[in-house]
JSON list of C-alpha atoms and ligand atoms in Angstrom, two decimals:
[
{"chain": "A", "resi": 1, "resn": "UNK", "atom": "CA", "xyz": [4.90, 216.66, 98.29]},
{"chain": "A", "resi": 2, "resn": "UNK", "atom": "CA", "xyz": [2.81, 219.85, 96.91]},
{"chain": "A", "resi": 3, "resn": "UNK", "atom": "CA", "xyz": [3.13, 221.65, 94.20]},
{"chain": "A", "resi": 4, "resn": "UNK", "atom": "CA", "xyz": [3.44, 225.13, 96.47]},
{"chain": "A", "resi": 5, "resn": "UNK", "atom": "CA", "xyz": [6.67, 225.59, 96.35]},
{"chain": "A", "resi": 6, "resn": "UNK", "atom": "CA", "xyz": [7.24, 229.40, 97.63]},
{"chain": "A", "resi": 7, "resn": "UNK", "atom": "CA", "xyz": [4.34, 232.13, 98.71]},
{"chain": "A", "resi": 8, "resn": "UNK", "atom": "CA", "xyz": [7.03, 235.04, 99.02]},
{"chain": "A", "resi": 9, "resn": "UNK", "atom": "CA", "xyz": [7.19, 237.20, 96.43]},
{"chain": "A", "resi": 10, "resn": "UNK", "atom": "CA", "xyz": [10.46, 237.01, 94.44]},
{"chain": "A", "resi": 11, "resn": "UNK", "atom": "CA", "xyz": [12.65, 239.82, 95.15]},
{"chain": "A", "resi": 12, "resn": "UNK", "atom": "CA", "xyz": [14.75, 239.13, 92.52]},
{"chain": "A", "resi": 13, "resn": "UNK", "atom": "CA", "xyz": [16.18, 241.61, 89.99]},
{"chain": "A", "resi": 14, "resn": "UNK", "atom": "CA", "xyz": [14.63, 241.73, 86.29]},
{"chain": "A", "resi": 15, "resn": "UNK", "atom": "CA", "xyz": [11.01, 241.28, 84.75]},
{"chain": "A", "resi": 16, "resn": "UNK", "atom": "CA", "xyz": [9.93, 237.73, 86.99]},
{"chain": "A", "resi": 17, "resn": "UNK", "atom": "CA", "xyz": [7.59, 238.74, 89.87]},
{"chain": "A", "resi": 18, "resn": "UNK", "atom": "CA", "xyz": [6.66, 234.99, 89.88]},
{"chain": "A", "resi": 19, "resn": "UNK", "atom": "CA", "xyz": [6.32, 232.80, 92.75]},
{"chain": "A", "resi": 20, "resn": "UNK", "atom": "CA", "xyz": [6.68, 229.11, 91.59]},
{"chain": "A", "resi": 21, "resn": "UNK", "atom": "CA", "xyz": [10.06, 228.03, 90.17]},
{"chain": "A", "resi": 22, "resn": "UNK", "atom": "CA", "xyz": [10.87, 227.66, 86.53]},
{"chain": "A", "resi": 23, "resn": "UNK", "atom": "CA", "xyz": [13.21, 224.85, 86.11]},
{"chain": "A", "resi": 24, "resn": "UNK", "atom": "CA", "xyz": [14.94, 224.13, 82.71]},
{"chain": "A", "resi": 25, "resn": "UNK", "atom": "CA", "xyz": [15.97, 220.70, 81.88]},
{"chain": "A", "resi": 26, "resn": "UNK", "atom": "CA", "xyz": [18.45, 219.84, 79.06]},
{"chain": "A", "resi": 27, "resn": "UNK", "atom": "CA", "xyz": [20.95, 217.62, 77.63]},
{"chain": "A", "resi": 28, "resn": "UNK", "atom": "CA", "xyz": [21.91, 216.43, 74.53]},
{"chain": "A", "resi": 29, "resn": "UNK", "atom": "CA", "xyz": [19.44, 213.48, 72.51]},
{"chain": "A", "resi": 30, "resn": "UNK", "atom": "CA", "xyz": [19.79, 210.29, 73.85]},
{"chain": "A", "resi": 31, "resn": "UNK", "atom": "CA", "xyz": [20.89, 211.47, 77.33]},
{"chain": "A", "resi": 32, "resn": "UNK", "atom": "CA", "xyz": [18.13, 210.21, 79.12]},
{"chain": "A", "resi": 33, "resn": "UNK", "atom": "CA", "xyz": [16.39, 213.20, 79.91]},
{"chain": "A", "resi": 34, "resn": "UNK", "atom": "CA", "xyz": [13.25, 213.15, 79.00]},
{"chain": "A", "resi": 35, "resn": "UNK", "atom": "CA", "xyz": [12.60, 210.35, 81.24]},
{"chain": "A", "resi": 36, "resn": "UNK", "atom": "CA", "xyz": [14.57, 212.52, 84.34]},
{"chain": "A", "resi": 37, "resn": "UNK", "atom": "CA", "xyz": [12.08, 215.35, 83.62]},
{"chain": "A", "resi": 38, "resn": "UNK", "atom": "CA", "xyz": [8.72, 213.05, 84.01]},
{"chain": "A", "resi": 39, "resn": "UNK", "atom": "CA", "xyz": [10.31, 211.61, 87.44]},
{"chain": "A", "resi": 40, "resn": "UNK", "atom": "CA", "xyz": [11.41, 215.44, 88.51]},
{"chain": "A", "resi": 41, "resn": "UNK", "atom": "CA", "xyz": [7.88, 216.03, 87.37]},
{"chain": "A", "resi": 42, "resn": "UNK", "atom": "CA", "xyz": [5.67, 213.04, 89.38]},
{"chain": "A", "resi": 43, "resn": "UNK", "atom": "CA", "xyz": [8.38, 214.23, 92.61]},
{"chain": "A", "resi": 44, "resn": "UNK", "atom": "CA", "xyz": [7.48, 217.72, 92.95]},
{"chain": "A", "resi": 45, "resn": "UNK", "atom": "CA", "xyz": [3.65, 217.82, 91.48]},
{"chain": "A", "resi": 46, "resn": "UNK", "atom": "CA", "xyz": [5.36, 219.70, 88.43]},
{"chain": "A", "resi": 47, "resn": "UNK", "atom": "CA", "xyz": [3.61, 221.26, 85.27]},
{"chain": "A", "resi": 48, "resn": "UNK", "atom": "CA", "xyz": [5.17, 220.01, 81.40]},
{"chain": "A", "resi": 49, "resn": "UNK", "atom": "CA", "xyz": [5.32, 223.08, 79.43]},
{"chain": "A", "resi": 50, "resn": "UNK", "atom": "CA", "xyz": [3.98, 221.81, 76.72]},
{"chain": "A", "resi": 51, "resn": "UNK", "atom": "CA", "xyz": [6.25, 223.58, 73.65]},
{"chain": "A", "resi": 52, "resn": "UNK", "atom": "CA", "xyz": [4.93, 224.35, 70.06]},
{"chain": "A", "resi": 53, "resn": "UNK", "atom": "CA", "xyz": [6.84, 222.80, 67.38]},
{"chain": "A", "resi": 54, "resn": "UNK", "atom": "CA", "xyz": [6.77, 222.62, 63.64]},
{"chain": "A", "resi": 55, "resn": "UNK", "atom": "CA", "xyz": [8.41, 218.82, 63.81]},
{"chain": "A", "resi": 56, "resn": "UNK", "atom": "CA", "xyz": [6.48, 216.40, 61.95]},
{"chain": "A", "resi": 57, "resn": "UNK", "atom": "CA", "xyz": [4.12, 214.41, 64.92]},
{"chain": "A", "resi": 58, "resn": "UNK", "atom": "CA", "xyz": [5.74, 210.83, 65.21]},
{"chain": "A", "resi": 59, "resn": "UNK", "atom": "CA", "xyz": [3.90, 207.43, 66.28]},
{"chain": "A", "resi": 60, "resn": "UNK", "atom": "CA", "xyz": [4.91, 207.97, 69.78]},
{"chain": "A", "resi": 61, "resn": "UNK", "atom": "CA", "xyz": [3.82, 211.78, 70.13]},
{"chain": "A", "resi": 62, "resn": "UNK", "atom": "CA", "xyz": [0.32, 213.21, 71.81]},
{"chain": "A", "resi": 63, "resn": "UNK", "atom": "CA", "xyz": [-1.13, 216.08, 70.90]},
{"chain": "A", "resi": 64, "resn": "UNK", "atom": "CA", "xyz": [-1.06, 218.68, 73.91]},
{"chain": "A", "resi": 65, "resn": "UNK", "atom": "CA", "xyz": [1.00, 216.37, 75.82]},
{"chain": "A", "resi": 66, "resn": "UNK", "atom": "CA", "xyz": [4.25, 216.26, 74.06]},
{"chain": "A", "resi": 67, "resn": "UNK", "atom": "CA", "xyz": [3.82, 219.04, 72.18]},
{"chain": "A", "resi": 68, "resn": "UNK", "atom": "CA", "xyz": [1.37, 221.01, 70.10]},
{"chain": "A", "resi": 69, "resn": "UNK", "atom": "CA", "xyz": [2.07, 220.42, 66.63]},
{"chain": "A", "resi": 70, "resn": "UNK", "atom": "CA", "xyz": [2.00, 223.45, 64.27]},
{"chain": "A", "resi": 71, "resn": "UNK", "atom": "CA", "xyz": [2.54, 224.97, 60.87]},
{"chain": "A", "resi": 72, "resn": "UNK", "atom": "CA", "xyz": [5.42, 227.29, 59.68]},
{"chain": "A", "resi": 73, "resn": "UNK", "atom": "CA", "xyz": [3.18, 229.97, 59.24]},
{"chain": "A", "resi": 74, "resn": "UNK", "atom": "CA", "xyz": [1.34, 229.39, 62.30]},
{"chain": "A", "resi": 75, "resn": "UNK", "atom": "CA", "xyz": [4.80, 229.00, 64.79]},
{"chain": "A", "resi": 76, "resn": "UNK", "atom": "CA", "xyz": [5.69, 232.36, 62.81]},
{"chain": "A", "resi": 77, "resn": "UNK", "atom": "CA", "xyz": [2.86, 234.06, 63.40]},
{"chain": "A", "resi": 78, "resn": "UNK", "atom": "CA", "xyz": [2.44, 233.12, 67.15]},
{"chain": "A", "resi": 79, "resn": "UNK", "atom": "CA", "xyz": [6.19, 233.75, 67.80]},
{"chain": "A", "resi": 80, "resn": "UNK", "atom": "CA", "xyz": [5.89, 237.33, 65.82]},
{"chain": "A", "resi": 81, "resn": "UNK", "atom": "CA", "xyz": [2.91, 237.90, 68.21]},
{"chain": "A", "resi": 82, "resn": "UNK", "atom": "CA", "xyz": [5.30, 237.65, 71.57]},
{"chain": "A", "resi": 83, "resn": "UNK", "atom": "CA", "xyz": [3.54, 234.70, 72.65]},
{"chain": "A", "resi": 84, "resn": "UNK", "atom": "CA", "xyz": [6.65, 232.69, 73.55]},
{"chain": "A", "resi": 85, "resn": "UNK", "atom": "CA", "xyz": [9.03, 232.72, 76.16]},
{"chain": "A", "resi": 86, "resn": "UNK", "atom": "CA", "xyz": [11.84, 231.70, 73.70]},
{"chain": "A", "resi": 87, "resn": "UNK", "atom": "CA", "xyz": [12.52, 229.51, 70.62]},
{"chain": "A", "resi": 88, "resn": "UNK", "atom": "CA", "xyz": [15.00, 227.51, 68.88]},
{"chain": "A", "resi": 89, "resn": "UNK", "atom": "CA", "xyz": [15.54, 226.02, 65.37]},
{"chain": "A", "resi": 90, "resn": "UNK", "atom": "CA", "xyz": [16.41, 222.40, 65.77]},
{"chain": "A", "resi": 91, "resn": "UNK", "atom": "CA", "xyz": [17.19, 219.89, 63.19]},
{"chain": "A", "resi": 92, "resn": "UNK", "atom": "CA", "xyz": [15.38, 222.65, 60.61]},
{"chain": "A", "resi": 93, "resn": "UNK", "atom": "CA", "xyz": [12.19, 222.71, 62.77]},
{"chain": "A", "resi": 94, "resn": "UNK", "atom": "CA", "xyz": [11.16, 225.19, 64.99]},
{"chain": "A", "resi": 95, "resn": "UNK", "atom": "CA", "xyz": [10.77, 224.82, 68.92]},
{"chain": "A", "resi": 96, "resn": "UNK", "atom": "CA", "xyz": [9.08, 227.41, 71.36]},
{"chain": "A", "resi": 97, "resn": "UNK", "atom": "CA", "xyz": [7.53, 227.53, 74.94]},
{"chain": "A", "resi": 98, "resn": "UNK", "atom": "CA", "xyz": [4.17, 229.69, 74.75]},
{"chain": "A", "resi": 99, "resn": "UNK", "atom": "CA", "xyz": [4.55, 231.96, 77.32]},
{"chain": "A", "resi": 100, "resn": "UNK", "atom": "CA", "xyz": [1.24, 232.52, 78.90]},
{"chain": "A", "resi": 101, "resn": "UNK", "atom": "CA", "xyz": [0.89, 228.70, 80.79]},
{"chain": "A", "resi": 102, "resn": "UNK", "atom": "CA", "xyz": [4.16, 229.04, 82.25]},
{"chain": "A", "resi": 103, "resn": "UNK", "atom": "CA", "xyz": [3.08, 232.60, 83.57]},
{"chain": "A", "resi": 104, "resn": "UNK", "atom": "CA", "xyz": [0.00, 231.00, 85.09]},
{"chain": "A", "resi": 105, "resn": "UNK", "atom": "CA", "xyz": [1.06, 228.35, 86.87]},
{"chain": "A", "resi": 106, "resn": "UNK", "atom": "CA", "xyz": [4.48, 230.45, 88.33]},
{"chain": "A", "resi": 107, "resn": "UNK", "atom": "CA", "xyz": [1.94, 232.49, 89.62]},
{"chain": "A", "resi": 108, "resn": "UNK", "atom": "CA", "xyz": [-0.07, 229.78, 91.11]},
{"chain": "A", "resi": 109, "resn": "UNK", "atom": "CA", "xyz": [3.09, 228.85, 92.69]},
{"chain": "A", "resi": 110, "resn": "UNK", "atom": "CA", "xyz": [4.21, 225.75, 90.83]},
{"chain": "A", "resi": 111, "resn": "UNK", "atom": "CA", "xyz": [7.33, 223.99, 89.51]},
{"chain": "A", "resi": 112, "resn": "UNK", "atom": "CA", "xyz": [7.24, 224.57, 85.98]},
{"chain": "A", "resi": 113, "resn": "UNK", "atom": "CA", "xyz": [9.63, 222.25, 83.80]},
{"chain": "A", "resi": 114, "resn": "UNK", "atom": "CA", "xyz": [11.07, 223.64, 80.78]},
{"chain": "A", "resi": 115, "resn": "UNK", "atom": "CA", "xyz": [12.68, 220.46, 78.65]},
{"chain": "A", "resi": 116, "resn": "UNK", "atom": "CA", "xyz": [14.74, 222.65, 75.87]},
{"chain": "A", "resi": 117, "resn": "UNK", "atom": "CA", "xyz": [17.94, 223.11, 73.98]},
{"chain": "A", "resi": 118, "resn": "UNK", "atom": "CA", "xyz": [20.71, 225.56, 75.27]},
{"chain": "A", "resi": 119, "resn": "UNK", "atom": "CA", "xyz": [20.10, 228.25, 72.76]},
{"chain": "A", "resi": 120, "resn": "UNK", "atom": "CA", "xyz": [16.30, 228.08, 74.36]},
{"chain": "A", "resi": 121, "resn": "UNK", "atom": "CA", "xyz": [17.90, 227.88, 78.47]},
{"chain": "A", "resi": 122, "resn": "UNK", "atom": "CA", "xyz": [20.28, 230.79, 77.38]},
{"chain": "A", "resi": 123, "resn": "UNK", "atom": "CA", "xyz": [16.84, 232.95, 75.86]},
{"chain": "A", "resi": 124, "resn": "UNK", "atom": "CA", "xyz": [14.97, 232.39, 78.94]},
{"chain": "A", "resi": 125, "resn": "UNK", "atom": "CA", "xyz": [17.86, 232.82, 81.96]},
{"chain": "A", "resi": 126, "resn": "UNK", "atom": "CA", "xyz": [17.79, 236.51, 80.11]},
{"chain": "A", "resi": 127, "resn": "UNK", "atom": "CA", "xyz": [14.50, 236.93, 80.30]},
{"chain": "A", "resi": 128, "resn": "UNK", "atom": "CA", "xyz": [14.00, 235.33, 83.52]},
{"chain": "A", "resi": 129, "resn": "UNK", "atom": "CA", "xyz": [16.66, 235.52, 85.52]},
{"chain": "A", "resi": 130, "resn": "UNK", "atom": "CA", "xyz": [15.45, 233.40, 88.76]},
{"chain": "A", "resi": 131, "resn": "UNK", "atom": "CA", "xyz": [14.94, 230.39, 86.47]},
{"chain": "A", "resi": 132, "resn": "UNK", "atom": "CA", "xyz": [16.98, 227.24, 88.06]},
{"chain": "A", "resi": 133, "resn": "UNK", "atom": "CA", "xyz": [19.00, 225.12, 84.91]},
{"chain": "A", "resi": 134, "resn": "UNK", "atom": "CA", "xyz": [20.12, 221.78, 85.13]},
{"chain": "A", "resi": 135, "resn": "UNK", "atom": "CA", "xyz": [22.24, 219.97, 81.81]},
{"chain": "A", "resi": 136, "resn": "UNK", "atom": "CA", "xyz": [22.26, 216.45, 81.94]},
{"chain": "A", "resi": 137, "resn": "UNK", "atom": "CA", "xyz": [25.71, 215.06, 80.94]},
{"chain": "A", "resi": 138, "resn": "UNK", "atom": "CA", "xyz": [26.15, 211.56, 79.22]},
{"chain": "A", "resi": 139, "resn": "UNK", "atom": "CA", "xyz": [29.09, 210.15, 81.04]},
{"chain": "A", "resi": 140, "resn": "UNK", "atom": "CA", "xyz": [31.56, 210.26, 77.99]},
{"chain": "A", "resi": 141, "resn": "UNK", "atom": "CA", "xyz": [31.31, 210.50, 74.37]},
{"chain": "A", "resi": 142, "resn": "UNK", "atom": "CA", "xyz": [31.59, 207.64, 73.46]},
{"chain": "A", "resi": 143, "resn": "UNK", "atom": "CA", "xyz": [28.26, 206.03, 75.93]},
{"chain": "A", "resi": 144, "resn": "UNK", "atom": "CA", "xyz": [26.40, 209.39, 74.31]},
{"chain": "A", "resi": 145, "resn": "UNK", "atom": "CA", "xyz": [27.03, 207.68, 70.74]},
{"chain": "A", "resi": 146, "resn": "UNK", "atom": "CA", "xyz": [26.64, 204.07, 72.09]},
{"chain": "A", "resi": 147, "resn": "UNK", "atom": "CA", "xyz": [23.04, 204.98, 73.10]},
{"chain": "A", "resi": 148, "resn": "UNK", "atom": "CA", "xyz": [22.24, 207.10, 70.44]},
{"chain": "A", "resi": 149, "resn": "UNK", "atom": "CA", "xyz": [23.23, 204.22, 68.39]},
{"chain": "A", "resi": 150, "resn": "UNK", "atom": "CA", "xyz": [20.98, 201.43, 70.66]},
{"chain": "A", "resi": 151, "resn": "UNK", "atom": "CA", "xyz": [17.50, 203.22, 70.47]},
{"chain": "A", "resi": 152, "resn": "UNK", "atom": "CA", "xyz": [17.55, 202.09, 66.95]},
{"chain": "A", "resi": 153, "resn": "UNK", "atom": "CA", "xyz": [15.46, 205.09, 65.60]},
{"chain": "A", "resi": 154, "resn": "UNK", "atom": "CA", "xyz": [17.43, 206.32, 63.09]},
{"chain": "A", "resi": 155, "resn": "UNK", "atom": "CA", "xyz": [20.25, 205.44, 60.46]},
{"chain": "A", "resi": 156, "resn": "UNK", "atom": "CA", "xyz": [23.90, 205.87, 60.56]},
{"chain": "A", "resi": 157, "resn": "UNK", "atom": "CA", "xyz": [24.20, 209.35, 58.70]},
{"chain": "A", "resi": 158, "resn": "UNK", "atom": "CA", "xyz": [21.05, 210.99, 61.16]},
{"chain": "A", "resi": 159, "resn": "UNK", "atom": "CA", "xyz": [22.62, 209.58, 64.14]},
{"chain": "A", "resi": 160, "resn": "UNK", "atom": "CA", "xyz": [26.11, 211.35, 63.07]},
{"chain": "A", "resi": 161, "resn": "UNK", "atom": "CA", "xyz": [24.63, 214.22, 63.20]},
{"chain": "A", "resi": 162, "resn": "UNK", "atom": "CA", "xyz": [22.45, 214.03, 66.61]},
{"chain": "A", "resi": 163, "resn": "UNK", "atom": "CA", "xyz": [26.03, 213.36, 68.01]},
{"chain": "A", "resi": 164, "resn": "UNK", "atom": "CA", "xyz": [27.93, 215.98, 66.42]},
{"chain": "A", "resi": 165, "resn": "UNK", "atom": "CA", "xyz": [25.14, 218.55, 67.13]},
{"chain": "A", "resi": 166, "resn": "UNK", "atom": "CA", "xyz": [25.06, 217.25, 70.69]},
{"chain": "A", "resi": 167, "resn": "UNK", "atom": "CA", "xyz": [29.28, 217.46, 71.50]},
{"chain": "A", "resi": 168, "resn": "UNK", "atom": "CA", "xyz": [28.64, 221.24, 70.31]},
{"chain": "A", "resi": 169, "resn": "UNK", "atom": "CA", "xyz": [25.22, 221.53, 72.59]},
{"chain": "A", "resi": 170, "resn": "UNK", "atom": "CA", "xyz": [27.43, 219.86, 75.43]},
{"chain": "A", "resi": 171, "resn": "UNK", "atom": "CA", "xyz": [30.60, 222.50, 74.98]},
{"chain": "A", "resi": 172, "resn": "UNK", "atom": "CA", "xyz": [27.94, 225.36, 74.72]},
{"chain": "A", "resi": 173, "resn": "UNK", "atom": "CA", "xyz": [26.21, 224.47, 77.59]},
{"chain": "A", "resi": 174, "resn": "UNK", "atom": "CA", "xyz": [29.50, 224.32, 79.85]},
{"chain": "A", "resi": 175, "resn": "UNK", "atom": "CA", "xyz": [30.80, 227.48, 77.86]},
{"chain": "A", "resi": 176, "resn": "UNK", "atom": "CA", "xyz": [27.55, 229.63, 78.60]},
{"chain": "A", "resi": 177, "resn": "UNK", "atom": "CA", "xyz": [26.91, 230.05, 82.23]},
{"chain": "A", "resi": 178, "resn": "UNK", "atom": "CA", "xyz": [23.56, 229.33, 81.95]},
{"chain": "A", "resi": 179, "resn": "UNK", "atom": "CA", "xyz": [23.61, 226.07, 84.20]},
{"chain": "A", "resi": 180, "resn": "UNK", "atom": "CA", "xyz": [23.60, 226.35, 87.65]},
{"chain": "A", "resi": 181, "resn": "UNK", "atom": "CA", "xyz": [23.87, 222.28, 88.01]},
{"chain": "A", "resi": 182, "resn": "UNK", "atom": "CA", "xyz": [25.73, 219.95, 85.58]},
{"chain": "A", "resi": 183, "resn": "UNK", "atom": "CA", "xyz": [24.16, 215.93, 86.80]},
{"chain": "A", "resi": 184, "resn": "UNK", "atom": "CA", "xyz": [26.10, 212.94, 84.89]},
{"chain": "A", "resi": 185, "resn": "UNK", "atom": "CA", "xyz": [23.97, 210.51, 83.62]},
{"chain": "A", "resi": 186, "resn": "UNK", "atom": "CA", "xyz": [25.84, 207.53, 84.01]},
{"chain": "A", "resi": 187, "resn": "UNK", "atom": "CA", "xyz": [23.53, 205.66, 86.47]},
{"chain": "A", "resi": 188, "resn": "UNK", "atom": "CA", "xyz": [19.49, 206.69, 85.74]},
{"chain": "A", "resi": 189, "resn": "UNK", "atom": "CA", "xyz": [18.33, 206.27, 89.12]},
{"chain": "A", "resi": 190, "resn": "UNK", "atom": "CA", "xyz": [20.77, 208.61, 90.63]},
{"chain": "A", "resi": 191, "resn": "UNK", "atom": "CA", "xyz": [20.63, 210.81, 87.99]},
{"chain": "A", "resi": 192, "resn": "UNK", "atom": "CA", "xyz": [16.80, 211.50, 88.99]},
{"chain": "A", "resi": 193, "resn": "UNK", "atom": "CA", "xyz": [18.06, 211.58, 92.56]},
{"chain": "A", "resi": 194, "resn": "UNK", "atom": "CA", "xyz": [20.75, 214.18, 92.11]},
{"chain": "A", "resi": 195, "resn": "UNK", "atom": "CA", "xyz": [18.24, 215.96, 89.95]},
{"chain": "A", "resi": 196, "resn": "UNK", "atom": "CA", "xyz": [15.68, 216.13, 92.66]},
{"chain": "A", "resi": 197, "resn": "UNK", "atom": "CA", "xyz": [17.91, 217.08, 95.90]},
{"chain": "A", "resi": 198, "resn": "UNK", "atom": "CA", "xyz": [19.11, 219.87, 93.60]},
{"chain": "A", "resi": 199, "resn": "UNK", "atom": "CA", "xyz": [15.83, 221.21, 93.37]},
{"chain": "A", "resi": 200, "resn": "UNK", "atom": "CA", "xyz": [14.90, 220.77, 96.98]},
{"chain": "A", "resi": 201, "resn": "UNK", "atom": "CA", "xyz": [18.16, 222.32, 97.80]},
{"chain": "A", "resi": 202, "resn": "UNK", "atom": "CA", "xyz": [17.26, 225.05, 95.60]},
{"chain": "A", "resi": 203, "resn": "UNK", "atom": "CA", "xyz": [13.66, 225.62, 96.94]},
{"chain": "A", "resi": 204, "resn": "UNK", "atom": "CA", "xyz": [15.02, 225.00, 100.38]},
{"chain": "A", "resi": 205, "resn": "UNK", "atom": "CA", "xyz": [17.46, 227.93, 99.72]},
{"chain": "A", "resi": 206, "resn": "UNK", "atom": "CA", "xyz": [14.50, 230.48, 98.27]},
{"chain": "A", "resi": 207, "resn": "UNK", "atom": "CA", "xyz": [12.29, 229.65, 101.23]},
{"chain": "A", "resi": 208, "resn": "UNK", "atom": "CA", "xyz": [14.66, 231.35, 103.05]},
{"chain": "A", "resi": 209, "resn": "UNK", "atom": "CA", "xyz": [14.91, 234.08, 101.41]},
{"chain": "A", "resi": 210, "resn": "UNK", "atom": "CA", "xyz": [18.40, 233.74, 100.03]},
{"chain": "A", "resi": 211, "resn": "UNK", "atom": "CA", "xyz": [18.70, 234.61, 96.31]},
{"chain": "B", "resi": 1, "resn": "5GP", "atom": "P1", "xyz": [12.50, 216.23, 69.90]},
{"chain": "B", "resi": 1, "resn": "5GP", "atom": "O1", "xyz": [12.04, 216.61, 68.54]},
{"chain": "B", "resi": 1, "resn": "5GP", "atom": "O2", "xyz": [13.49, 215.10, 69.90]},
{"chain": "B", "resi": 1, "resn": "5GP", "atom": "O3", "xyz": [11.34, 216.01, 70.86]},
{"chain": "B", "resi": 1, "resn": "5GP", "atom": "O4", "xyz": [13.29, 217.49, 70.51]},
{"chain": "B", "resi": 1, "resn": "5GP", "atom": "C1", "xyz": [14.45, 217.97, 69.89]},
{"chain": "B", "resi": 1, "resn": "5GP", "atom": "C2", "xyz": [15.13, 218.99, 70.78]},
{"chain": "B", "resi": 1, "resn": "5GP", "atom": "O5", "xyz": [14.33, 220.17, 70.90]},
{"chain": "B", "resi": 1, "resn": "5GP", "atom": "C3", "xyz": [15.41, 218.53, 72.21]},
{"chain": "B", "resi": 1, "resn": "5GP", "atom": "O6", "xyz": [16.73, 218.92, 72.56]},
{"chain": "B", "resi": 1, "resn": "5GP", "atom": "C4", "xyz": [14.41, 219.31, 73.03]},
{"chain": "B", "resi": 1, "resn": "5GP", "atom": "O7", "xyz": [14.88, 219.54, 74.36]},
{"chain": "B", "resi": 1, "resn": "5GP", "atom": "C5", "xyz": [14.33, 220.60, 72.24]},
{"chain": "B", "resi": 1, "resn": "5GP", "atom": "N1", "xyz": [13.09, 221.32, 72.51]},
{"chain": "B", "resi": 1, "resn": "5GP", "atom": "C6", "xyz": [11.85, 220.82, 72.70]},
{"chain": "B", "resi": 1, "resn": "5GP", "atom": "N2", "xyz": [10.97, 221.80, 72.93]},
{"chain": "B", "resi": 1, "resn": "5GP", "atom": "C7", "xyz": [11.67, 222.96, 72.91]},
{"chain": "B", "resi": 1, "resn": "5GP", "atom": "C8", "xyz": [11.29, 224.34, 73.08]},
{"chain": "B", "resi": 1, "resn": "5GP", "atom": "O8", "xyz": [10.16, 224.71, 73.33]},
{"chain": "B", "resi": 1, "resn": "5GP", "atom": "N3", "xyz": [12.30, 225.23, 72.96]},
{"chain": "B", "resi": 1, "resn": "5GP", "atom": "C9", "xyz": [13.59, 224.89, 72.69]},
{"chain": "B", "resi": 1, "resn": "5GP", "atom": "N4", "xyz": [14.49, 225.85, 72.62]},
{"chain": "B", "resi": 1, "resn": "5GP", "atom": "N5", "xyz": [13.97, 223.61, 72.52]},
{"chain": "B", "resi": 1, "resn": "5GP", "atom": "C10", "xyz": [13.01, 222.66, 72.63]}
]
């Protein structure tokens, strides 16, 4: 499939006047999905945002493909200049989508995939009101701490505190609003299938013109 998802122009109320669709991904760590965004992603000919961060860059991490890696002073000056969308603290490090890509390729009409925290998903469904939000749910939590607990990243006292800071991200996600689809996690493959028939269900219903 394309990456054109809509040529109409959004009629929708507030400060969007995009044409793409901004999808926000999120679930607590160890959830699985990062690996549901890249599969949403290869589906639907989808742009990564690429967010800035202030996280240390880890073995695993790229350079302008996982993120772009900044300072303190630099996150603080960009953010001070309005050039993101939204940001979070996470952990003690700073998180932020710059706005200007995700402007671009909206207007370009793409799917543009947001992977951030709640506090970030409820900053941007103010700003942008037409954005579609899915949470990915672990199935209970005790699986969320069983997995958090087999990736074998980090030690007892860090992974304490990934779970407790993701049963508050989970309540707070259900409590805000935000989320217009809630998938369960319990099975990968149909996770990414749920994930994607909500989408096309959700383009499906803004080709024609509902809203
Ligand atoms: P990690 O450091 O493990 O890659 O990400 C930690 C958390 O930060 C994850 O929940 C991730 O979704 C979130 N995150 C990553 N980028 C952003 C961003 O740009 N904004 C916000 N609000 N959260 C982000």
């Amino acid at each position: 499939m394309g990456n054109r998802v809509n040529t109409k122009p959004s009629t929708s109320s507030g400060a969007s006047t995009t044409t793409g669709l901004l999808l926000v991904i999120s679930g607590p760590s160890g959830v699985g999905k990062t690996t549901i965004t890249h599969r949403v992603e290869e589906h639907f000919g989808a742009v990564f945002s690429v967010s800035m961060t202030t996280r240390p860059k880890t073995g695993d991490d790229v350079e302008g493909r996982d993120y772009y890696f900044v300072t303190p002073d630099e996150f603080r000056r960009r953010r001070d200049a309005g050039e993101l969308l939204e940001w979070a603290e996470v952990f003690g490090h700073c998180y932020g989508t710059p706005c200007a890509p995700v402007e671009k390729h909206l207007k370009e009409g793409k799917v543009v995939i947001l992977e951030i925290d709640v506090q970030g998903a409820i900053q941007v469904r103010l700003n942008m009101p037409d954005v579609f939000a899915i949470f990915v749910d672990p199935p209970s939590e005790d699986e969320l701490l069983r997995r958090l607990r087999a990736r074998g990243r980090e030690d007892e006292a860090t992974i304490q505190r990934r779970f407790s800071k993701a049963r508050q991200e989970i309540q707070l996600a259900h409590e805000s609003g935000v989320y217009d689809r809630f998938i369960v996690n319990d099975d990968l493959d149909k996770a990414v299938k749920a994930a994607i028939e909500a989408v096309e269900a959700e383009l499906r219903r803004r080709g024609a013109g509902a809203r």
